[in-house]
Amino acid sequence: MVLRRLLDRAKGGVHGRPADGGAGGHPAIDFAPCPGHQGATMAIPFPPISPEVFSVTLFGRTFALRWYALAYIAGILIGWRIARAAVLRPQLWRDRAAPMSVAQLEALMTWIILGIILGGRLGYVLFYKPLEYMADPLSVLRVWEGGMSFHGGFIGVVLAVLIFSWTQKLPLGSVSDSIALGVPPGLLLGRLANFVNAELWGRPTELPWGVVFPGEAAQTCAGIAAGACARHPSQLYEALLEGLVLGVVLIAMAFGGRALKRPWLVSGTFLSGYGIARFIVEFVRQPDAQFVSEGNPLGLALHWNGWGLTMGQLLSLPMVVVGVALVLWAARRR
């Protein structure tokens, strides 16, 4: 249980989605001094970046390639290349034998892509908006409207790896390690895309690196009657911790050390590392709107008298526990 009273008590708005209009596809913000919130005068204006790479109009309909979709594609390709580099180096593995062939890795990637998409969407529906989607079940299929959960996608990938390893009779621990190696780049690019989309921003802040995100939701902040509301760029915090730092640690362990010779060590490090990083960032990340109420301004999914955990923290704690257990177990294996 975590003492959430230490957090910024500002209610703030809800997670915003990219909006049309304004510079770069986002609505413009009046960056004026804000009485009672002096930090906004030192904050960083949201850069004029469009959430779309380009768009074309065919037969009266507009089709756009968004940075978020590109991040998914690039993240999967980079992850595949990292895993492939590890598989092609048998000396890195236990008994100098890679857990699978390059052909098997390529087949596994198809399973993983399905796991990411199906798990991510279903996870978002079940973890964050079950009642809303129960009222309109067909809206589950409208993935273009947004709504993906990392924890749901993670569960989808776990199931894909489990089923593929079992059917192909591959060593599960080492297969899991090879996939875990390639996940952080996708997290890094995905969080950067969240920033470009001006979504999943953090709580209001007076720190000089706070960002003035566009949109009515981002600019609806308690205690600020006029001027701009600056928020924590929590997407960038996650990109740094979950993507860059964790990725460097895992690659150093695998290619510079002997971690792959101990099955589950890399997987356990990824699980615990991601869980800890996400747990920490949740302290400054704006909660999902459905959890915010007059009696629960911090948006705690589990709370009692001001104490509690966000949904992101609740979902991350099991990852930390399982990850630490795997690390300890792998370290003791001969």
mmCIF file of C-alpha atoms in Angstrom:
data_model
loop_
_atom_site.group_PDB
_atom_site.id
_atom_site.type_symbol
_atom_site.label_atom_id
_atom_site.label_comp_id
_atom_site.label_asym_id
_atom_site.label_seq_id
_atom_site.Cartn_x
_atom_site.Cartn_y
_atom_site.Cartn_z
ATOM 1 C CA MET A 1 0.000 0.000 0.000
ATOM 2 C CA VAL A 2 1.371 3.366 -0.957
ATOM 3 C CA LEU A 3 0.859 6.714 0.726
ATOM 4 C CA ARG A 4 -0.627 8.718 -2.088
ATOM 5 C CA ARG A 5 -1.095 11.827 0.051
ATOM 6 C CA LEU A 6 2.439 12.759 -0.944
ATOM 7 C CA LEU A 7 1.288 13.211 -4.515
ATOM 8 C CA ASP A 8 0.181 16.436 -6.088
ATOM 9 C CA ARG A 9 -3.473 16.732 -5.089
ATOM 10 C CA ALA A 10 -4.530 18.581 -8.175
ATOM 11 C CA LYS A 11 -7.410 16.852 -9.941
ATOM 12 C CA GLY A 12 -6.458 17.763 -13.469
ATOM 13 C CA GLY A 13 -8.228 16.477 -16.542
ATOM 14 C CA VAL A 14 -8.402 13.190 -18.332
ATOM 15 C CA HIS A 15 -6.034 11.675 -20.807
ATOM 16 C CA GLY A 16 -6.352 13.564 -24.049
ATOM 17 C CA ARG A 17 -6.316 12.339 -27.628
ATOM 18 C CA PRO A 18 -4.810 14.143 -30.577
ATOM 19 C CA ALA A 19 -7.099 16.897 -31.769
ATOM 20 C CA ASP A 20 -7.470 18.559 -35.144
ATOM 21 C CA GLY A 21 -6.529 22.139 -35.796
ATOM 22 C CA GLY A 22 -3.714 24.278 -34.517
ATOM 23 C CA ALA A 23 -0.058 23.883 -35.311
ATOM 24 C CA GLY A 24 0.962 20.390 -36.263
ATOM 25 C CA GLY A 25 -2.582 19.026 -36.009
ATOM 26 C CA HIS A 26 -3.078 20.032 -32.362
ATOM 27 C CA PRO A 27 -5.093 23.008 -31.094
ATOM 28 C CA ALA A 28 -3.051 26.064 -30.221
ATOM 29 C CA ILE A 29 -2.443 27.029 -26.570
ATOM 30 C CA ASP A 30 -2.437 30.541 -25.174
ATOM 31 C CA PHE A 31 0.907 30.486 -23.354
ATOM 32 C CA ALA A 32 0.099 33.360 -21.015
ATOM 33 C CA PRO A 33 1.235 33.796 -17.397
ATOM 34 C CA CYS A 34 -1.017 31.918 -15.018
ATOM 35 C CA PRO A 35 -1.866 33.511 -11.652
ATOM 36 C CA GLY A 36 -1.452 31.051 -8.795
ATOM 37 C CA HIS A 37 0.568 28.618 -10.934
ATOM 38 C CA GLN A 38 3.896 30.344 -11.467
ATOM 39 C CA GLY A 39 5.527 27.247 -12.918
ATOM 40 C CA ALA A 40 3.472 27.602 -16.103
ATOM 41 C CA THR A 41 5.443 30.714 -16.994
ATOM 42 C CA MET A 42 8.592 28.543 -17.154
ATOM 43 C CA ALA A 43 7.008 25.536 -18.838
ATOM 44 C CA ILE A 44 7.720 24.170 -22.308
ATOM 45 C CA PRO A 45 5.110 24.785 -25.035
ATOM 46 C CA PHE A 46 4.006 21.625 -26.821
ATOM 47 C CA PRO A 47 6.035 21.337 -30.041
ATOM 48 C CA PRO A 48 4.216 21.776 -33.378
ATOM 49 C CA ILE A 49 4.319 18.076 -34.317
ATOM 50 C CA SER A 50 1.480 16.463 -36.219
ATOM 51 C CA PRO A 51 0.354 13.026 -34.991
ATOM 52 C CA GLU A 52 0.187 12.028 -38.655
ATOM 53 C CA VAL A 53 3.244 11.280 -40.776
ATOM 54 C CA PHE A 54 1.185 11.917 -43.901
ATOM 55 C CA SER A 55 -2.354 11.458 -45.162
ATOM 56 C CA VAL A 56 -3.953 10.824 -48.558
ATOM 57 C CA THR A 57 -7.536 11.159 -49.728
ATOM 58 C CA LEU A 58 -8.955 8.411 -51.938
ATOM 59 C CA PHE A 59 -12.546 8.163 -53.121
ATOM 60 C CA GLY A 60 -13.656 10.793 -50.639
ATOM 61 C CA ARG A 61 -12.018 9.138 -47.610
ATOM 62 C CA THR A 62 -8.836 10.213 -45.877
ATOM 63 C CA PHE A 63 -6.255 7.612 -44.912
ATOM 64 C CA ALA A 64 -3.406 8.610 -42.617
ATOM 65 C CA LEU A 65 -0.213 6.983 -41.399
ATOM 66 C CA ARG A 66 0.179 7.980 -37.770
ATOM 67 C CA TRP A 67 3.389 8.072 -35.756
ATOM 68 C CA TYR A 68 1.815 5.671 -33.268
ATOM 69 C CA ALA A 69 1.306 2.983 -35.933
ATOM 70 C CA LEU A 70 4.813 3.601 -37.219
ATOM 71 C CA ALA A 71 6.159 3.185 -33.669
ATOM 72 C CA TYR A 72 4.485 -0.230 -33.415
ATOM 73 C CA ILE A 73 5.941 -1.349 -36.737
ATOM 74 C CA ALA A 74 9.443 -0.027 -36.042
ATOM 75 C CA GLY A 75 9.426 -1.406 -32.498
ATOM 76 C CA ILE A 76 8.537 -4.907 -33.701
ATOM 77 C CA LEU A 77 11.202 -4.811 -36.431
ATOM 78 C CA ILE A 78 13.930 -3.587 -34.074
ATOM 79 C CA GLY A 79 12.930 -6.165 -31.456
ATOM 80 C CA TRP A 80 13.091 -8.907 -34.085
ATOM 81 C CA ARG A 81 16.571 -7.795 -35.169
ATOM 82 C CA ILE A 82 17.856 -7.833 -31.574
ATOM 83 C CA ALA A 83 16.394 -11.283 -30.911
ATOM 84 C CA ARG A 84 17.793 -12.534 -34.222
ATOM 85 C CA ALA A 85 21.262 -11.232 -33.342
ATOM 86 C CA ALA A 86 21.118 -13.204 -30.084
ATOM 87 C CA VAL A 87 19.852 -16.387 -31.746
ATOM 88 C CA LEU A 88 22.691 -16.232 -34.292
ATOM 89 C CA ARG A 89 25.267 -16.288 -31.469
ATOM 90 C CA PRO A 90 25.115 -19.792 -29.939
ATOM 91 C CA GLN A 91 28.060 -18.985 -27.660
ATOM 92 C CA LEU A 92 25.784 -16.659 -25.660
ATOM 93 C CA TRP A 93 23.427 -19.478 -24.649
ATOM 94 C CA ARG A 94 23.486 -22.348 -22.190
ATOM 95 C CA ASP A 95 25.410 -25.317 -23.574
ATOM 96 C CA ARG A 96 26.313 -23.082 -26.562
ATOM 97 C CA ALA A 97 22.947 -23.850 -28.197
ATOM 98 C CA ALA A 98 20.473 -21.175 -29.281
ATOM 99 C CA PRO A 99 16.889 -21.941 -28.166
ATOM 100 C CA MET A 100 15.486 -21.790 -31.709
ATOM 101 C CA SER A 101 16.375 -21.225 -35.329
ATOM 102 C CA VAL A 102 15.945 -17.954 -37.221
ATOM 103 C CA ALA A 103 13.020 -19.517 -39.113
ATOM 104 C CA GLN A 104 11.314 -20.419 -35.844
ATOM 105 C CA LEU A 105 11.906 -16.901 -34.532
ATOM 106 C CA GLU A 106 10.239 -15.431 -37.614
ATOM 107 C CA ALA A 107 7.241 -17.726 -37.131
ATOM 108 C CA LEU A 108 7.062 -16.736 -33.468
ATOM 109 C CA MET A 109 6.983 -13.053 -34.411
ATOM 110 C CA THR A 110 3.666 -13.607 -36.199
ATOM 111 C CA TRP A 111 2.213 -15.048 -33.005
ATOM 112 C CA ILE A 112 3.620 -12.159 -31.006
ATOM 113 C CA ILE A 113 2.105 -9.523 -33.293
ATOM 114 C CA LEU A 114 -1.320 -11.135 -32.849
ATOM 115 C CA GLY A 115 -0.745 -11.297 -29.099
ATOM 116 C CA ILE A 116 0.127 -7.589 -28.946
ATOM 117 C CA ILE A 117 -2.925 -6.480 -30.928
ATOM 118 C CA LEU A 118 -5.533 -8.803 -29.428
ATOM 119 C CA GLY A 119 -4.144 -8.709 -25.895
ATOM 120 C CA GLY A 120 -3.598 -4.960 -25.925
ATOM 121 C CA ARG A 121 -7.145 -4.243 -27.062
ATOM 122 C CA LEU A 122 -8.870 -6.771 -24.802
ATOM 123 C CA GLY A 123 -6.718 -5.677 -21.865
ATOM 124 C CA TYR A 124 -7.820 -2.072 -22.322
ATOM 125 C CA VAL A 125 -11.464 -3.140 -22.488
ATOM 126 C CA LEU A 126 -11.316 -5.386 -19.407
ATOM 127 C CA PHE A 127 -8.959 -3.342 -17.211
ATOM 128 C CA TYR A 128 -10.105 0.195 -17.900
ATOM 129 C CA LYS A 129 -13.595 0.420 -19.465
ATOM 130 C CA PRO A 130 -15.477 -2.871 -19.024
ATOM 131 C CA LEU A 131 -18.922 -1.335 -18.403
ATOM 132 C CA GLU A 132 -18.657 1.055 -21.341
ATOM 133 C CA TYR A 133 -17.774 -1.732 -23.771
ATOM 134 C CA MET A 134 -20.385 -4.085 -22.322
ATOM 135 C CA ALA A 135 -22.998 -1.476 -23.209
ATOM 136 C CA ASP A 136 -21.687 -1.362 -26.797
ATOM 137 C CA PRO A 137 -19.818 -4.631 -27.545
ATOM 138 C CA LEU A 138 -19.209 -3.784 -31.200
ATOM 139 C CA SER A 139 -17.099 -0.778 -30.149
ATOM 140 C CA VAL A 140 -14.407 -3.272 -29.095
ATOM 141 C CA LEU A 141 -13.669 -3.717 -32.798
ATOM 142 C CA ARG A 142 -13.189 0.019 -33.424
ATOM 143 C CA VAL A 143 -9.470 -0.035 -32.696
ATOM 144 C CA TRP A 144 -8.906 3.082 -34.821
ATOM 145 C CA GLU A 145 -10.589 5.093 -32.049
ATOM 146 C CA GLY A 146 -7.689 4.273 -29.705
ATOM 147 C CA GLY A 147 -7.436 2.193 -26.560
ATOM 148 C CA MET A 148 -4.556 -0.255 -26.030
ATOM 149 C CA SER A 149 -3.177 -1.574 -22.761
ATOM 150 C CA PHE A 150 0.484 -2.500 -22.311
ATOM 151 C CA HIS A 151 -0.380 -5.032 -19.610
ATOM 152 C CA GLY A 152 -2.992 -6.629 -21.876
ATOM 153 C CA GLY A 153 -0.525 -6.753 -24.761
ATOM 154 C CA PHE A 154 2.052 -8.259 -22.410
ATOM 155 C CA ILE A 155 -0.354 -11.031 -21.417
ATOM 156 C CA GLY A 156 -1.050 -11.648 -25.101
ATOM 157 C CA VAL A 157 2.675 -11.988 -25.828
ATOM 158 C CA VAL A 158 3.164 -14.328 -22.851
ATOM 159 C CA LEU A 159 0.401 -16.609 -24.122
ATOM 160 C CA ALA A 160 1.842 -16.518 -27.643
ATOM 161 C CA VAL A 161 5.313 -17.505 -26.394
ATOM 162 C CA LEU A 162 3.878 -20.232 -24.149
ATOM 163 C CA ILE A 163 1.806 -21.832 -26.895
ATOM 164 C CA PHE A 164 4.509 -21.572 -29.560
ATOM 165 C CA SER A 165 7.248 -22.967 -27.302
ATOM 166 C CA TRP A 166 5.007 -25.855 -26.232
ATOM 167 C CA THR A 167 3.940 -26.778 -29.765
ATOM 168 C CA GLN A 168 7.506 -26.503 -31.111
ATOM 169 C CA LYS A 169 9.041 -28.203 -28.039
ATOM 170 C CA LEU A 170 11.410 -25.260 -27.395
ATOM 171 C CA PRO A 171 13.022 -24.316 -24.043
ATOM 172 C CA LEU A 172 10.522 -21.796 -22.671
ATOM 173 C CA GLY A 173 12.936 -19.851 -20.473
ATOM 174 C CA SER A 174 15.469 -19.153 -23.198
ATOM 175 C CA VAL A 175 12.796 -18.351 -25.787
ATOM 176 C CA SER A 176 11.283 -15.901 -23.313
ATOM 177 C CA ASP A 177 14.708 -14.305 -22.758
ATOM 178 C CA SER A 178 15.247 -13.765 -26.475
ATOM 179 C CA ILE A 179 11.888 -11.988 -26.800
ATOM 180 C CA ALA A 180 12.354 -9.906 -23.639
ATOM 181 C CA LEU A 181 15.563 -8.527 -25.141
ATOM 182 C CA GLY A 182 13.667 -6.892 -27.968
ATOM 183 C CA VAL A 183 10.771 -5.331 -26.037
ATOM 184 C CA PRO A 184 12.332 -2.076 -24.675
ATOM 185 C CA PRO A 185 12.865 -0.425 -28.102
ATOM 186 C CA GLY A 186 9.153 -0.827 -28.794
ATOM 187 C CA LEU A 187 8.331 0.710 -25.422
ATOM 188 C CA LEU A 188 10.673 3.624 -26.133
ATOM 189 C CA LEU A 189 9.110 4.368 -29.528
ATOM 190 C CA GLY A 190 5.572 3.796 -28.259
ATOM 191 C CA ARG A 191 5.951 6.299 -25.414
ATOM 192 C CA LEU A 192 7.485 8.844 -27.768
ATOM 193 C CA ALA A 193 4.450 8.357 -30.019
ATOM 194 C CA ASN A 194 2.182 8.922 -27.005
ATOM 195 C CA PHE A 195 3.944 12.251 -26.508
ATOM 196 C CA VAL A 196 3.493 13.209 -30.168
ATOM 197 C CA ASN A 197 -0.195 12.287 -29.851
ATOM 198 C CA ALA A 198 -0.457 14.554 -26.779
ATOM 199 C CA GLU A 199 -2.006 11.699 -24.776
ATOM 200 C CA LEU A 200 -1.302 9.896 -21.491
ATOM 201 C CA TRP A 201 0.199 13.066 -20.045
ATOM 202 C CA GLY A 202 0.977 13.556 -16.381
ATOM 203 C CA ARG A 203 -0.415 15.562 -13.485
ATOM 204 C CA PRO A 204 -0.142 19.353 -13.290
ATOM 205 C CA THR A 205 3.309 20.573 -12.240
ATOM 206 C CA GLU A 206 5.214 23.789 -11.653
ATOM 207 C CA LEU A 207 8.566 22.234 -12.551
ATOM 208 C CA PRO A 208 10.394 24.054 -15.370
ATOM 209 C CA TRP A 209 10.270 21.018 -17.684
ATOM 210 C CA GLY A 210 6.484 20.768 -17.445
ATOM 211 C CA VAL A 211 4.813 20.717 -20.867
ATOM 212 C CA VAL A 212 1.723 22.678 -21.899
ATOM 213 C CA PHE A 213 -0.221 19.966 -23.733
ATOM 214 C CA PRO A 214 -2.991 20.991 -26.152
ATOM 215 C CA GLY A 215 -6.652 20.169 -25.763
ATOM 216 C CA GLU A 216 -9.451 21.034 -23.371
ATOM 217 C CA ALA A 217 -8.861 17.961 -21.215
ATOM 218 C CA ALA A 218 -5.172 18.728 -20.708
ATOM 219 C CA GLN A 219 -5.967 22.347 -19.903
ATOM 220 C CA THR A 220 -8.682 21.585 -17.349
ATOM 221 C CA CYS A 221 -6.697 21.844 -14.126
ATOM 222 C CA ALA A 222 -7.998 22.510 -10.624
ATOM 223 C CA GLY A 223 -6.925 25.859 -9.160
ATOM 224 C CA ILE A 224 -6.005 27.402 -12.507
ATOM 225 C CA ALA A 225 -8.631 29.852 -13.681
ATOM 226 C CA ALA A 226 -6.628 31.458 -16.485
ATOM 227 C CA GLY A 227 -3.509 30.869 -18.511
ATOM 228 C CA ALA A 228 -1.771 27.625 -19.404
ATOM 229 C CA CYS A 229 -1.605 24.461 -17.322
ATOM 230 C CA ALA A 230 1.743 22.654 -17.479
ATOM 231 C CA ARG A 231 1.901 18.905 -16.885
ATOM 232 C CA HIS A 232 4.525 16.253 -16.281
ATOM 233 C CA PRO A 233 5.641 14.750 -19.622
ATOM 234 C CA SER A 234 5.128 11.298 -18.122
ATOM 235 C CA GLN A 235 5.358 9.699 -21.576
ATOM 236 C CA LEU A 236 8.988 10.841 -21.766
ATOM 237 C CA TYR A 237 9.703 9.588 -18.246
ATOM 238 C CA GLU A 238 8.450 6.149 -19.290
ATOM 239 C CA ALA A 239 10.357 6.261 -22.577
ATOM 240 C CA LEU A 240 13.555 6.933 -20.631
ATOM 241 C CA LEU A 241 13.053 4.329 -17.889
ATOM 242 C CA GLU A 242 11.136 1.523 -19.642
ATOM 243 C CA GLY A 243 12.748 1.967 -23.034
ATOM 244 C CA LEU A 244 16.243 3.402 -22.943
ATOM 245 C CA VAL A 245 17.543 2.494 -19.475
ATOM 246 C CA LEU A 246 15.949 -0.961 -19.311
ATOM 247 C CA GLY A 247 16.954 -1.697 -22.901
ATOM 248 C CA VAL A 248 20.604 -0.823 -22.280
ATOM 249 C CA VAL A 249 20.643 -2.982 -19.133
ATOM 250 C CA LEU A 250 19.187 -6.031 -20.903
ATOM 251 C CA ILE A 251 21.468 -5.759 -23.944
ATOM 252 C CA ALA A 252 24.518 -5.351 -21.714
ATOM 253 C CA MET A 253 23.475 -8.418 -19.709
ATOM 254 C CA ALA A 254 22.864 -10.539 -22.807
ATOM 255 C CA PHE A 255 25.658 -9.513 -25.176
ATOM 256 C CA GLY A 256 28.256 -8.279 -22.708
ATOM 257 C CA GLY A 257 27.689 -10.732 -19.896
ATOM 258 C CA ARG A 258 26.566 -14.327 -19.382
ATOM 259 C CA ALA A 259 22.886 -13.686 -18.622
ATOM 260 C CA LEU A 260 21.541 -15.834 -21.480
ATOM 261 C CA LYS A 261 23.341 -18.856 -20.054
ATOM 262 C CA ARG A 262 20.919 -18.660 -17.107
ATOM 263 C CA PRO A 263 17.376 -19.140 -18.486
ATOM 264 C CA TRP A 264 14.775 -16.679 -17.174
ATOM 265 C CA LEU A 265 17.357 -14.164 -15.900
ATOM 266 C CA VAL A 266 16.772 -11.662 -18.715
ATOM 267 C CA SER A 267 13.014 -12.204 -18.583
ATOM 268 C CA GLY A 268 12.950 -11.665 -14.831
ATOM 269 C CA THR A 269 15.032 -8.510 -15.131
ATOM 270 C CA PHE A 270 12.668 -7.141 -17.764
ATOM 271 C CA LEU A 271 9.551 -7.925 -15.712
ATOM 272 C CA SER A 272 10.857 -6.396 -12.501
ATOM 273 C CA GLY A 273 12.481 -3.452 -14.292
ATOM 274 C CA TYR A 274 9.353 -2.524 -16.209
ATOM 275 C CA GLY A 275 7.119 -2.992 -13.174
ATOM 276 C CA ILE A 276 9.280 -0.768 -10.981
ATOM 277 C CA ALA A 277 9.595 1.930 -13.657
ATOM 278 C CA ARG A 278 5.856 1.997 -14.336
ATOM 279 C CA PHE A 279 5.034 1.968 -10.615
ATOM 280 C CA ILE A 280 7.231 5.034 -10.050
ATOM 281 C CA VAL A 281 5.926 7.031 -13.019
ATOM 282 C CA GLU A 282 2.325 6.391 -11.920
ATOM 283 C CA PHE A 283 2.920 8.847 -9.070
ATOM 284 C CA VAL A 284 3.006 11.705 -11.592
ATOM 285 C CA ARG A 285 0.877 10.233 -14.383
ATOM 286 C CA GLN A 286 -2.673 11.536 -14.783
ATOM 287 C CA PRO A 287 -5.133 8.772 -13.824
ATOM 288 C CA ASP A 288 -7.689 7.412 -16.257
ATOM 289 C CA ALA A 289 -10.876 9.473 -16.192
ATOM 290 C CA GLN A 290 -13.139 6.605 -15.166
ATOM 291 C CA PHE A 291 -11.328 6.314 -11.821
ATOM 292 C CA VAL A 292 -11.499 10.019 -10.939
ATOM 293 C CA SER A 293 -14.365 11.233 -8.763
ATOM 294 C CA GLU A 294 -15.067 13.944 -6.226
ATOM 295 C CA GLY A 295 -14.070 11.632 -3.397
ATOM 296 C CA ASN A 296 -11.150 10.146 -5.336
ATOM 297 C CA PRO A 297 -9.385 13.030 -7.144
ATOM 298 C CA LEU A 298 -6.170 11.024 -7.521
ATOM 299 C CA GLY A 299 -7.948 8.372 -9.571
ATOM 300 C CA LEU A 300 -6.912 5.445 -7.377
ATOM 301 C CA ALA A 301 -8.309 2.117 -8.549
ATOM 302 C CA LEU A 302 -7.932 0.702 -5.031
ATOM 303 C CA HIS A 303 -8.141 3.226 -2.227
ATOM 304 C CA TRP A 304 -9.129 3.801 1.361
ATOM 305 C CA ASN A 305 -9.081 7.179 3.089
ATOM 306 C CA GLY A 306 -6.543 8.690 0.673
ATOM 307 C CA TRP A 307 -4.302 5.611 0.569
ATOM 308 C CA GLY A 308 -4.167 3.323 -2.416
ATOM 309 C CA LEU A 309 -2.868 2.326 -5.803
ATOM 310 C CA THR A 310 -3.649 3.303 -9.387
ATOM 311 C CA MET A 311 -4.685 0.677 -11.910
ATOM 312 C CA GLY A 312 -1.232 0.916 -13.490
ATOM 313 C CA GLN A 313 0.391 0.181 -10.125
ATOM 314 C CA LEU A 314 -1.972 -2.698 -9.379
ATOM 315 C CA LEU A 315 -1.109 -4.304 -12.714
ATOM 316 C CA SER A 316 2.622 -3.660 -12.284
ATOM 317 C CA LEU A 317 3.033 -5.166 -8.811
ATOM 318 C CA PRO A 318 2.588 -8.796 -9.977
ATOM 319 C CA MET A 319 5.210 -8.143 -12.660
ATOM 320 C CA VAL A 320 7.688 -6.985 -10.022
ATOM 321 C CA VAL A 321 6.996 -9.981 -7.758
ATOM 322 C CA VAL A 322 7.250 -12.549 -10.568
ATOM 323 C CA GLY A 323 10.284 -10.793 -12.056
ATOM 324 C CA VAL A 324 12.238 -10.761 -8.794
ATOM 325 C CA ALA A 325 11.340 -14.414 -8.190
ATOM 326 C CA LEU A 326 12.610 -15.374 -11.659
ATOM 327 C CA VAL A 327 15.849 -13.447 -11.165
ATOM 328 C CA LEU A 328 16.520 -15.160 -7.820
ATOM 329 C CA TRP A 329 15.644 -18.574 -9.218
ATOM 330 C CA ALA A 330 17.808 -18.130 -12.327
ATOM 331 C CA ALA A 331 20.758 -16.829 -10.306
ATOM 332 C CA ARG A 332 20.756 -19.956 -8.146
ATOM 333 C CA ARG A 333 20.689 -22.393 -11.058
ATOM 334 C CA ARG A 334 23.931 -24.132 -11.939
#
